PDB file of C-alpha atoms and ligand atoms in Angstrom:
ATOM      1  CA  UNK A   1     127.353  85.705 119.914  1.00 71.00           C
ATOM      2  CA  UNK A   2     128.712  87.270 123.413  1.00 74.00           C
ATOM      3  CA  UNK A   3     127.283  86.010 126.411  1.00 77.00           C
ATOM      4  CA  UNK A   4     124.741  88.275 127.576  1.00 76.00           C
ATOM      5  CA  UNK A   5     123.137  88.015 124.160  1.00 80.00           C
ATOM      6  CA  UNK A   6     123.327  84.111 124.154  1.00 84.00           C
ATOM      7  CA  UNK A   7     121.461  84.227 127.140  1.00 87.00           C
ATOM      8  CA  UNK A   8     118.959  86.421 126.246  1.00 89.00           C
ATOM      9  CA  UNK A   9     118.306  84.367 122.887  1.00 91.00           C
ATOM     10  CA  UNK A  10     117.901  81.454 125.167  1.00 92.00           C
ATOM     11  CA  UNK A  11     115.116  82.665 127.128  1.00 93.00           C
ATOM     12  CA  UNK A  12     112.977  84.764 124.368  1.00 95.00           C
ATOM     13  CA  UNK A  13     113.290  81.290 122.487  1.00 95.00           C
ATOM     14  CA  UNK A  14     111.955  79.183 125.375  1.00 96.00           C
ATOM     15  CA  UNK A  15     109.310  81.524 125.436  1.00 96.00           C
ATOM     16  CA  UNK A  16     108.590  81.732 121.791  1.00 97.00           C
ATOM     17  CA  UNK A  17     108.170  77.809 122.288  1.00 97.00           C
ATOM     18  CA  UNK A  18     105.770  78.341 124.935  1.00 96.00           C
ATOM     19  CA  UNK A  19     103.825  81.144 124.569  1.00 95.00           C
ATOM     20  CA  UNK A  20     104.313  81.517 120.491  1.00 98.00           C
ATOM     21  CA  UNK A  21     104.179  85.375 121.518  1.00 98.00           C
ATOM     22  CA  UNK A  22     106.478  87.891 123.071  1.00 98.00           C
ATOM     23  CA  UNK A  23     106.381  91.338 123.836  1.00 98.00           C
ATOM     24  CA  UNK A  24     109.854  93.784 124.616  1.00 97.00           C
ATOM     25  CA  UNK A  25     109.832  96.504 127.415  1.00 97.00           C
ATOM     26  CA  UNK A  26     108.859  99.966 126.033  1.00 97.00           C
ATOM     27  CA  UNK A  27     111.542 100.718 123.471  1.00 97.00           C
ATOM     28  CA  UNK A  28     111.539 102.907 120.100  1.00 97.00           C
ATOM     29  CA  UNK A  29     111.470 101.026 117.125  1.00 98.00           C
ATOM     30  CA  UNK A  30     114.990 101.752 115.844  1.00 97.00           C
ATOM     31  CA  UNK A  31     116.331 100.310 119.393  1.00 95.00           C
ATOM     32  CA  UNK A  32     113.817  97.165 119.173  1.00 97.00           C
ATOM     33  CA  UNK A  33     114.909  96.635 115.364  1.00 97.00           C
ATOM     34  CA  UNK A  34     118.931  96.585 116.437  1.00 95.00           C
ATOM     35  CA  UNK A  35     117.650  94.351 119.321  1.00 94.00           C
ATOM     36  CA  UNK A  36     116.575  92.121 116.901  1.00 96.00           C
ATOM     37  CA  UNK A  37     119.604  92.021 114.781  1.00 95.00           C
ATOM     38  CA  UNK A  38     121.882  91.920 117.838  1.00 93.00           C
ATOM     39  CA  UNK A  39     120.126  88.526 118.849  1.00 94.00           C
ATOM     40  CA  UNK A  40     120.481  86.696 115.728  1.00 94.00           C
ATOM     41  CA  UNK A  41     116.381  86.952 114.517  1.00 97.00           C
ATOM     42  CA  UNK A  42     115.442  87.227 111.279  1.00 98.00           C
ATOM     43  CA  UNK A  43     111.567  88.201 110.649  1.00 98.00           C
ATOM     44  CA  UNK A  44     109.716  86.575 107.734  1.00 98.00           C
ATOM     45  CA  UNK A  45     107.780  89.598 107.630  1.00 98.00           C
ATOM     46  CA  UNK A  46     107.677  92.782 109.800  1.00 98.00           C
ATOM     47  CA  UNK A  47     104.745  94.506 110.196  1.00 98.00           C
ATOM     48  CA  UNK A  48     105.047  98.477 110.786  1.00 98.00           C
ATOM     49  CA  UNK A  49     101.943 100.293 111.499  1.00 98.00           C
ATOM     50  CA  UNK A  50     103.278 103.861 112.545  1.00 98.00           C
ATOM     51  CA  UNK A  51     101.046 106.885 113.994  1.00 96.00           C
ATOM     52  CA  UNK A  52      99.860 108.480 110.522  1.00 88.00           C
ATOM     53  CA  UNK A  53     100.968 111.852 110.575  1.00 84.00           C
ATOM     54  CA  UNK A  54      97.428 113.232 111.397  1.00 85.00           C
ATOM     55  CA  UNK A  55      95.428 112.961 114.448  1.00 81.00           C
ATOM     56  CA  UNK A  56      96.305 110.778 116.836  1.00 86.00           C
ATOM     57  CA  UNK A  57     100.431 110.899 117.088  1.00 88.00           C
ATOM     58  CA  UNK A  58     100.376 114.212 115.935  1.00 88.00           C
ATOM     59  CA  UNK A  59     102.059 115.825 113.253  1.00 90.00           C
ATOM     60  CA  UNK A  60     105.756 115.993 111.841  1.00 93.00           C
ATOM     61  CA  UNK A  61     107.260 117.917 109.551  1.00 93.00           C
ATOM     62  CA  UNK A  62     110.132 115.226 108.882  1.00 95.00           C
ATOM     63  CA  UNK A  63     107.850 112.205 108.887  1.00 96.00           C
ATOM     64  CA  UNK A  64     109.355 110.805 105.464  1.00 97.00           C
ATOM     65  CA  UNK A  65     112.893 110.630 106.420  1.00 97.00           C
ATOM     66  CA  UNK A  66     112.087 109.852 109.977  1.00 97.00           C
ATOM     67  CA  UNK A  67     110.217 106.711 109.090  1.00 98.00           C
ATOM     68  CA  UNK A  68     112.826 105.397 106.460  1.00 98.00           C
ATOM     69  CA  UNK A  69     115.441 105.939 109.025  1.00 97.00           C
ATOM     70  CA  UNK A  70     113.456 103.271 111.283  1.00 98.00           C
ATOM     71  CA  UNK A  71     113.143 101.420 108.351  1.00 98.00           C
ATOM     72  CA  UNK A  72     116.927 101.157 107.491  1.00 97.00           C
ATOM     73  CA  UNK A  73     117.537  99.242 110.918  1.00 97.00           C
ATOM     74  CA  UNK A  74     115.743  95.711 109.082  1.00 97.00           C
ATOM     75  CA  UNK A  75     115.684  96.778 105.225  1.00 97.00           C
ATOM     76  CA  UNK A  76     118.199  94.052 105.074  1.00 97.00           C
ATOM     77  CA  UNK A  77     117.080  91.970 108.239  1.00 98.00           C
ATOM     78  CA  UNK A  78     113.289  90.718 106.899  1.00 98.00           C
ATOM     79  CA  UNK A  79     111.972  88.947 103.807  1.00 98.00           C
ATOM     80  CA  UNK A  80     108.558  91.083 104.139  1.00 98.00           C
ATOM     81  CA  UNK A  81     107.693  94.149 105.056  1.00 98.00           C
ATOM     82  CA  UNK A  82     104.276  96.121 105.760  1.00 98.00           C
ATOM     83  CA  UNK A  83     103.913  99.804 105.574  1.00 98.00           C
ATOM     84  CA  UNK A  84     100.621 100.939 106.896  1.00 98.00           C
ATOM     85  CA  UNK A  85      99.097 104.385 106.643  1.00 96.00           C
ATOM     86  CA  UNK A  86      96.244 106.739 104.901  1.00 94.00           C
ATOM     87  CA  UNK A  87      97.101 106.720 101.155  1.00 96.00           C
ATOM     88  CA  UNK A  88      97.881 110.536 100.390  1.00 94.00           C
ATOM     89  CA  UNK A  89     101.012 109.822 103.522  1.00 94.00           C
ATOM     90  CA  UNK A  90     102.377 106.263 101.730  1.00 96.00           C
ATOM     91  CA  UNK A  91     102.500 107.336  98.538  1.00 97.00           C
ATOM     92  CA  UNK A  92     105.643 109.117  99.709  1.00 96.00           C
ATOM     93  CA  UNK A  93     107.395 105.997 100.182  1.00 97.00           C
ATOM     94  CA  UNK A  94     106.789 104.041  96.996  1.00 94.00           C
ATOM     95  CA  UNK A  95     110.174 104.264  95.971  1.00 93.00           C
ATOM     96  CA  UNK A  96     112.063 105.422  98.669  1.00 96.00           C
ATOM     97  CA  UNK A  97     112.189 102.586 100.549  1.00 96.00           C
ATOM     98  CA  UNK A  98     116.314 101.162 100.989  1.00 94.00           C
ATOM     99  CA  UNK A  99     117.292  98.059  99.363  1.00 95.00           C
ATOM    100  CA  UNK A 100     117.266  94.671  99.218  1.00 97.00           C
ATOM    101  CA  UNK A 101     113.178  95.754  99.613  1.00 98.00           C
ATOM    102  CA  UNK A 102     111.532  95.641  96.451  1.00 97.00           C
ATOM    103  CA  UNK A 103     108.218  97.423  95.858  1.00 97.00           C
ATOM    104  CA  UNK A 104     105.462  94.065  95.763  1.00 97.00           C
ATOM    105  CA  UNK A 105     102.014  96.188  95.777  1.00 97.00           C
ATOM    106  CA  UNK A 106     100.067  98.593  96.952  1.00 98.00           C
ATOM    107  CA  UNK A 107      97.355  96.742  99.406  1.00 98.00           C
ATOM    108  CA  UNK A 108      93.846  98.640 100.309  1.00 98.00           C
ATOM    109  CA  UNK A 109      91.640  97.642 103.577  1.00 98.00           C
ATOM    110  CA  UNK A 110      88.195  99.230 102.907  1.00 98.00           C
ATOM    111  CA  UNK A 111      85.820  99.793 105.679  1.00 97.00           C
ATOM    112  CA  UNK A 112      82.426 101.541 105.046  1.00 94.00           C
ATOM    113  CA  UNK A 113      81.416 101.825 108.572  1.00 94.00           C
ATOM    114  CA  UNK A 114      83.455 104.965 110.000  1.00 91.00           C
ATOM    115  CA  UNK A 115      81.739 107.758 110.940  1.00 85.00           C
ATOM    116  CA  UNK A 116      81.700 110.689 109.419  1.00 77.00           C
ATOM    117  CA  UNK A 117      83.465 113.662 111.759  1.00 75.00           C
ATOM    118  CA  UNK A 118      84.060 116.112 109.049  1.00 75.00           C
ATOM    119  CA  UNK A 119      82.028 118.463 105.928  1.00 83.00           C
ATOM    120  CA  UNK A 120      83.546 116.160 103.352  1.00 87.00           C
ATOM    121  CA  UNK A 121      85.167 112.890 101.610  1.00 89.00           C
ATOM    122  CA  UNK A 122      84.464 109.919 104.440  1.00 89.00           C
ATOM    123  CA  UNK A 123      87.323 107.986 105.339  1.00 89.00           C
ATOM    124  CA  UNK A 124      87.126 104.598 104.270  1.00 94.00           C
ATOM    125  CA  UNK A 125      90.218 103.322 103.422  1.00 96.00           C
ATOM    126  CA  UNK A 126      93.729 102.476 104.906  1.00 97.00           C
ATOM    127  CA  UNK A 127      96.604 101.942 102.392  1.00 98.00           C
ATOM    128  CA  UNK A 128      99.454  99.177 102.879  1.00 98.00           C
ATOM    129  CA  UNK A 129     102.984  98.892 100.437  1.00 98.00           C
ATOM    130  CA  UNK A 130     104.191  95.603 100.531  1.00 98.00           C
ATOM    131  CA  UNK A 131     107.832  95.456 100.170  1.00 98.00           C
ATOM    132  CA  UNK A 132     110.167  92.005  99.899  1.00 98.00           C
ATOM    133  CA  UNK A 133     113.623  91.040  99.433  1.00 98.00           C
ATOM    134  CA  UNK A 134     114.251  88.897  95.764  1.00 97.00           C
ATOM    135  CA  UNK A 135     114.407  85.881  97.417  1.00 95.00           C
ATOM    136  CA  UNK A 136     111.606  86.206 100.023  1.00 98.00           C
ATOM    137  CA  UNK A 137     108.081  83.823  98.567  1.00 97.00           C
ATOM    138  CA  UNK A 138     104.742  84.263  98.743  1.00 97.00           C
ATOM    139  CA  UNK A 139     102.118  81.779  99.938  1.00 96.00           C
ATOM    140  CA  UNK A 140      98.788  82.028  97.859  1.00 94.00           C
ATOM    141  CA  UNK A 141      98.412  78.859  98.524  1.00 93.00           C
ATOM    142  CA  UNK A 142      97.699  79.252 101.987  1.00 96.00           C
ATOM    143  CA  UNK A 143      94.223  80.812 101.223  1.00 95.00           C
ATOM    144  CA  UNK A 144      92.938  77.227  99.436  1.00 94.00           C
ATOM    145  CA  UNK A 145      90.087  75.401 100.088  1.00 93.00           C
ATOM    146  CA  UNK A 146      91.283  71.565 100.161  1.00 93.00           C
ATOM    147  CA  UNK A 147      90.419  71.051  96.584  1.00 91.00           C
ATOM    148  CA  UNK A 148      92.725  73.688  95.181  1.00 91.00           C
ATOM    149  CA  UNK A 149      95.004  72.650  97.493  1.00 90.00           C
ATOM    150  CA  UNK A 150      94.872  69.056  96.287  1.00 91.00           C
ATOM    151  CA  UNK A 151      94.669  70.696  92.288  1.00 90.00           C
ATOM    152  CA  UNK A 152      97.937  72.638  93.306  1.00 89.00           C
ATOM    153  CA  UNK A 153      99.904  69.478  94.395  1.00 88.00           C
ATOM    154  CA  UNK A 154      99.420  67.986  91.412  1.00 90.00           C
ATOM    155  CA  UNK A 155     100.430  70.790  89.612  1.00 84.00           C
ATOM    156  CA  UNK A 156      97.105  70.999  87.408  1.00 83.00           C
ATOM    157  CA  UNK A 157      96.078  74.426  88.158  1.00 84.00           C
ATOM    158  CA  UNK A 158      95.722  77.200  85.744  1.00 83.00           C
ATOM    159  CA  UNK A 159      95.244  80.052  87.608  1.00 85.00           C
ATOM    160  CA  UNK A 160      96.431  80.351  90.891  1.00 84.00           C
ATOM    161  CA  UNK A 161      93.172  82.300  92.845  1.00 85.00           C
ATOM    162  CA  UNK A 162      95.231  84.203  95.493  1.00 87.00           C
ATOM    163  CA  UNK A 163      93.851  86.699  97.627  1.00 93.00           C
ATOM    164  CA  UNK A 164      92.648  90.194  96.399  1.00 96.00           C
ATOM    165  CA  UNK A 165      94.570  93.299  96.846  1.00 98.00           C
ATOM    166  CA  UNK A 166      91.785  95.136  98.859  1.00 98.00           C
ATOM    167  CA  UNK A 167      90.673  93.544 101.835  1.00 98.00           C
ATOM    168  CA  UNK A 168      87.579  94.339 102.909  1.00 98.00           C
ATOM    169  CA  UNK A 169      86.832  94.219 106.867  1.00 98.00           C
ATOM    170  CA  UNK A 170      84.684  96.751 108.974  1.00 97.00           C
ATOM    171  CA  UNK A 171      86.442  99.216 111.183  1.00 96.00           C
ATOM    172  CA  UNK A 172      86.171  98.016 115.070  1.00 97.00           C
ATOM    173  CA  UNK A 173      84.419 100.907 115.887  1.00 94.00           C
ATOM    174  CA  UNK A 174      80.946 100.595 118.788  1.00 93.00           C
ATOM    175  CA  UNK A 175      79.979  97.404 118.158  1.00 93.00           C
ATOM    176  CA  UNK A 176      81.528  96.109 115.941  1.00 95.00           C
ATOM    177  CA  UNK A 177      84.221  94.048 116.737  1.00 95.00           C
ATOM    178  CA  UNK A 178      83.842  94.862 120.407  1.00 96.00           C
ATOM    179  CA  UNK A 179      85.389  91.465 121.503  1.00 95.00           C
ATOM    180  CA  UNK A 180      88.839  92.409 119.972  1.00 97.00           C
ATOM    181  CA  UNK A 181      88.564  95.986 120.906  1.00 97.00           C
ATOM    182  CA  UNK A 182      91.357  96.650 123.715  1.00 96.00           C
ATOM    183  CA  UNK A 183      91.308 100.761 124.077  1.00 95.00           C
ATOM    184  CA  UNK A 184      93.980 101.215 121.612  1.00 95.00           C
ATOM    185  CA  UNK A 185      93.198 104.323 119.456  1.00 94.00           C
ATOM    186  CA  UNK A 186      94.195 102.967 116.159  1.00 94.00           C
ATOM    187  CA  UNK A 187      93.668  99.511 116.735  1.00 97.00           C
ATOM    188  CA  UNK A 188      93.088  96.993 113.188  1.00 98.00           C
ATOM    189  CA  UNK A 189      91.164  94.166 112.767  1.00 98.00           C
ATOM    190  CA  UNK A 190      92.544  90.972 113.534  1.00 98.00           C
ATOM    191  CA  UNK A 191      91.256  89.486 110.287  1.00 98.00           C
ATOM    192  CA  UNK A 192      92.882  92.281 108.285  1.00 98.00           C
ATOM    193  CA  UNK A 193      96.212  91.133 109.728  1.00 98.00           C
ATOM    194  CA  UNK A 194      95.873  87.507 109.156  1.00 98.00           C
ATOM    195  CA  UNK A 195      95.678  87.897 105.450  1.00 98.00           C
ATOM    196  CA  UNK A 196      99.233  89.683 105.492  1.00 98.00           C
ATOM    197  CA  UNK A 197      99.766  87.148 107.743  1.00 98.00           C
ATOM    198  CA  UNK A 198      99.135  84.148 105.776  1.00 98.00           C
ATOM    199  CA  UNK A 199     100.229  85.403 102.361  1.00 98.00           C
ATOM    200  CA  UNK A 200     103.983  85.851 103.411  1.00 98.00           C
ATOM    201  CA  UNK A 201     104.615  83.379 106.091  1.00 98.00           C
ATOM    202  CA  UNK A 202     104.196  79.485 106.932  1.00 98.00           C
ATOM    203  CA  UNK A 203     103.244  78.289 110.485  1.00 98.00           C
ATOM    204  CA  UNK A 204     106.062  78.826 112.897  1.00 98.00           C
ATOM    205  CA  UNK A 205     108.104  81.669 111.105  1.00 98.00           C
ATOM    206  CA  UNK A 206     108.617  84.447 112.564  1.00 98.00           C
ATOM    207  CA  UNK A 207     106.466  87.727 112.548  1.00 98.00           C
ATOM    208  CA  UNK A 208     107.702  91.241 113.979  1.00 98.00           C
ATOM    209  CA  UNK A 209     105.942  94.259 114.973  1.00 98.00           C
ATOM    210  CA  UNK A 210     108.072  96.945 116.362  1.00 98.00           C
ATOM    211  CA  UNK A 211     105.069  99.323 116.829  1.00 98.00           C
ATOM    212  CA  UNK A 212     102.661  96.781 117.990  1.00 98.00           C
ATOM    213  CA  UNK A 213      99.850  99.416 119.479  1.00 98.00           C
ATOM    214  CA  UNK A 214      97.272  96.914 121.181  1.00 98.00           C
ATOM    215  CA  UNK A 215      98.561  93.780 119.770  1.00 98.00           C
ATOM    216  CA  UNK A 216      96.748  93.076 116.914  1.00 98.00           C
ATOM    217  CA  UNK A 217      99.689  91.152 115.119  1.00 98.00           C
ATOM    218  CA  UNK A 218     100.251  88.842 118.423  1.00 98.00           C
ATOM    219  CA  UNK A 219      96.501  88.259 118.173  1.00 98.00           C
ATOM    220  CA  UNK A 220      96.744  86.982 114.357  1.00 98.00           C
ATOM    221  CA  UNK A 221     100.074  85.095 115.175  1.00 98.00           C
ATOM    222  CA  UNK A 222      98.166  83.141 118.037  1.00 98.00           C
ATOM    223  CA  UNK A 223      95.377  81.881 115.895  1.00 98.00           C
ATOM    224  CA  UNK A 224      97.460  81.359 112.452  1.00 98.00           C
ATOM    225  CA  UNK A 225     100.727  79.777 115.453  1.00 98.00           C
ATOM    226  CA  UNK A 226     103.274  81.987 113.916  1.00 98.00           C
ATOM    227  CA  UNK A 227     105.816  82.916 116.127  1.00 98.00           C
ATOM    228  CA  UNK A 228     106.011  86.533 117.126  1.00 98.00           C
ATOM    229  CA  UNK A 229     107.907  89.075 118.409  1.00 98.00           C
ATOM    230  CA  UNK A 230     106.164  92.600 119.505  1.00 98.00           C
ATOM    231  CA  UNK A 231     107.107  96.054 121.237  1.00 98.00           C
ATOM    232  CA  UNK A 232     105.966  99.790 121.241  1.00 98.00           C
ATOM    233  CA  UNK A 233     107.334 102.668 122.533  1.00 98.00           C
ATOM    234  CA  UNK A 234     104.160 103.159 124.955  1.00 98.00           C
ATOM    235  CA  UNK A 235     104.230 101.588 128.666  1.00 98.00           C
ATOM    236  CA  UNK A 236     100.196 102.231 128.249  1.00 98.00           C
ATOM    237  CA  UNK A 237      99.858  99.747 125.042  1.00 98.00           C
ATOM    238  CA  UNK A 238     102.781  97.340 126.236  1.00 98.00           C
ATOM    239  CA  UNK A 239     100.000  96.820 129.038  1.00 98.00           C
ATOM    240  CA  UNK A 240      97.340  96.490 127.217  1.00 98.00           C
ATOM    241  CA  UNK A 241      99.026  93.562 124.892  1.00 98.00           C
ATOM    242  CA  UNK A 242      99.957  91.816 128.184  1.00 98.00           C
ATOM    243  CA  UNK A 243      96.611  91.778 129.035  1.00 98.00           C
ATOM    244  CA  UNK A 244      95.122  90.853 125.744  1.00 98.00           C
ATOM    245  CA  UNK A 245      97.855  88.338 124.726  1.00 98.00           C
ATOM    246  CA  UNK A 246      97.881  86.921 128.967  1.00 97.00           C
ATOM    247  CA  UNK A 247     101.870  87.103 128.295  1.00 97.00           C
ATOM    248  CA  UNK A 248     104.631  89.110 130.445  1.00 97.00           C
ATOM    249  CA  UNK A 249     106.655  91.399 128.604  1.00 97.00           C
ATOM    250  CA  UNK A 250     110.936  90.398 128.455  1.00 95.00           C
ATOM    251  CA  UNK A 251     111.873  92.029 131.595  1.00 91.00           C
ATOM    252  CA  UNK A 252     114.149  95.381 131.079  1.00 89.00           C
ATOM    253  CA  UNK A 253     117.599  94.097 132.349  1.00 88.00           C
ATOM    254  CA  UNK A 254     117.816  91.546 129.853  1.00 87.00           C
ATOM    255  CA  UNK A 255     117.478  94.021 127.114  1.00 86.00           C
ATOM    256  CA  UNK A 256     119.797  96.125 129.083  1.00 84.00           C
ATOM    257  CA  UNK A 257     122.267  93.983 129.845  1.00 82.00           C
ATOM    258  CA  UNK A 258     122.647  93.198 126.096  1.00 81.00           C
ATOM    259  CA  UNK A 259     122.606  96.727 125.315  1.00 79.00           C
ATOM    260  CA  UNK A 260     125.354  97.437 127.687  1.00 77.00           C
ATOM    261  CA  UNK A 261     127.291  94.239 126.544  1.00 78.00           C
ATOM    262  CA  UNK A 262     127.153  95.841 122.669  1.00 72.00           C
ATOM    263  CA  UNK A 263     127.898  99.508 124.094  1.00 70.00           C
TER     264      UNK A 263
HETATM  265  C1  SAM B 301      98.769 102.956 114.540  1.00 52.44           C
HETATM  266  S1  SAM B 301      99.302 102.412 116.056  1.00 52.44           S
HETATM  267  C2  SAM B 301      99.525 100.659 115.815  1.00 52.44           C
HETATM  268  C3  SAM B 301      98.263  99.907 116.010  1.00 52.44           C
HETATM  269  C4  SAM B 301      98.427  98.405 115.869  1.00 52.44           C
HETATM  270  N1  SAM B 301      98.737  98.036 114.531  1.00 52.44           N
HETATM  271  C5  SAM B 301      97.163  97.674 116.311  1.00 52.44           C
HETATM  272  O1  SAM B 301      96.479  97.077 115.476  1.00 52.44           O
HETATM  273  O2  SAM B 301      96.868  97.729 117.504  1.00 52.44           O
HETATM  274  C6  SAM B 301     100.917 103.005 116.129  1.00 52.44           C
HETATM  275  C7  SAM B 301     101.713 102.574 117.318  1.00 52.44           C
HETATM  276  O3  SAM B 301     103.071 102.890 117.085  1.00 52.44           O
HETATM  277  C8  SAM B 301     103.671 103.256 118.300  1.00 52.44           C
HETATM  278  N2  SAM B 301     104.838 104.079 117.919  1.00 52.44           N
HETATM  279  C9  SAM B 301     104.835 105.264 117.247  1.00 52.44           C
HETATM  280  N3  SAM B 301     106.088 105.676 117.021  1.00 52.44           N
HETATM  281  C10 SAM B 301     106.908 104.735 117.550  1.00 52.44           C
HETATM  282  C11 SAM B 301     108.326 104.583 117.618  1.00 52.44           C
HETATM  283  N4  SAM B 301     109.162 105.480 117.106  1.00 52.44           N
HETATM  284  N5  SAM B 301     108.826 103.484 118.239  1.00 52.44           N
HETATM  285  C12 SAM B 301     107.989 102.542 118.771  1.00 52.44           C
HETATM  286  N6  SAM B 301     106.644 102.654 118.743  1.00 52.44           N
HETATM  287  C13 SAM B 301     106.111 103.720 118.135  1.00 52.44           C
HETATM  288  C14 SAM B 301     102.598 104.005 119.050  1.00 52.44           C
HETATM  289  O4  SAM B 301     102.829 103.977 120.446  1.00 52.44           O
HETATM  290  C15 SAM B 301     101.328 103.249 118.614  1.00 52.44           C
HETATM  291  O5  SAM B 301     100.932 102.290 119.563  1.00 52.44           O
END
């Protein structure tokens, strides 16, 4: 590792030890994934929660290609990986997604409070492909009461009761939720994330989130002490994780000076 990048390991380390959370300057998600890479970290799971290629975000014509290119900058750099959207827009990925990924499953969150805006089928579900490298395990186990747990040690359990495929959580929407709600347009519930959360990862890895929005996935790190890693291309939502997380984000000359060391 060259020196600007040694340094800058050092200090987002010291304040991964401290803090458990940290959040880059502004910074696309193909630059933040390469940052990642250049500094030697290797996510347990990445989370990536794009805009949805309807409403808020806007539209694109090239949305496919332009989200697997993003995704080819950690395909090979993270054991997990999340990808979060409205089910008619992910089923475009199922098997598009570059190798060493593996398909896992197709996850549902199902919320029946969103209100209805339109003449017509009401929302009330997100979709989310899991993806994993071979090697990369899963941690059912994590979601046992102490008796299974104790059943599981001794290896005298039949059926191991992991957790379901559709999680159900309300939308934060009014009132509900209004303690987590930051301003964040698409913001999820923090209890949505912790499932992912616990179900790929042990306390201490590492958890990424290179379009972080409000800072949902710092929120479940915090309470589940994973250690995490966050950015998003918006000064407006790096804010607003600053503010819920009470962190600083990495200040820009440390990202640039690597950048410029790599150039
Ligand atoms: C759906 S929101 C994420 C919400 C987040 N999961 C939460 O719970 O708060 C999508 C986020 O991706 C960010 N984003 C979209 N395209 C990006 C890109 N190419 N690079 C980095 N961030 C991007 C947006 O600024 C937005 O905050």
């Amino acid at each position: 590792m060259k020196k600007n990048s040694t340094t800058a390991k050092l200090y987002i380390d010291s304040l991964l030890d401290k803090n458990g959370v940290v959040v880059l300057p502004p910074m696309d998600a193909s630059e933040s994934m390469r940052l990642m890479y250049l500094l030697g970290y290797h996510p347990q799971m990445t989370m990536l929660d794009p805009w949805y290629n309807r409403g808020t975000g806007g539209v694109r014509e090239d949305y496919v290609p332009y989200i697997l290119d993003i995704i080819s900058n950690i395909s090979d750099n993270t054991n997990h990986l999340f990808l979060w959207g409205f089910p008619e827009i992910v089923a475009q990925f199922i098997n598009k997604i570059p190798p060493p990924l593996e398909f896992v499953c197709w996850l549902t969150w199902y919320y029946k409070n969103n209100p209805s805006v339109i003449r017509g089928w009401r929302s009330s579900q997100q979709a989310c492909l899991h993806y994993a490298q071979k090697k990369a395990k899963m941690y059912p186990q994590n979601f046992f009461n102490p008796q299974q747990q104790l059943r599981f040690e001794e290896s005298n359990m039949r059926f191991i009761p992991g957790p379901t495929s559709v999680i159900e959580e309300p939308l934060l929407v009014g009132f509900i939720g209004k303690k987590e709600q930051t301003g964040h347009p698409s913001q999820k519930p923090e209890k949505v994330y912790e499932k992912l959360v616990l179900m790929t990862s042990m306390e201490n890895d590492l958890i990424y989130d290179p379009m972080a929005g409000g800072g949902t996935i710092g929120a479940a790190c915090k309470t589940l002490r994973r250690k995490c890693i966050m950015s998003d291309m918006s000064d407006e939502y790096v804010k607003l994780i600053e503010k819920r997380l009470k962190i600083k984000r990495i200040p820009l000359k440390v990202v640039d000076d690597l950048l410029l060391e790599v150039a």
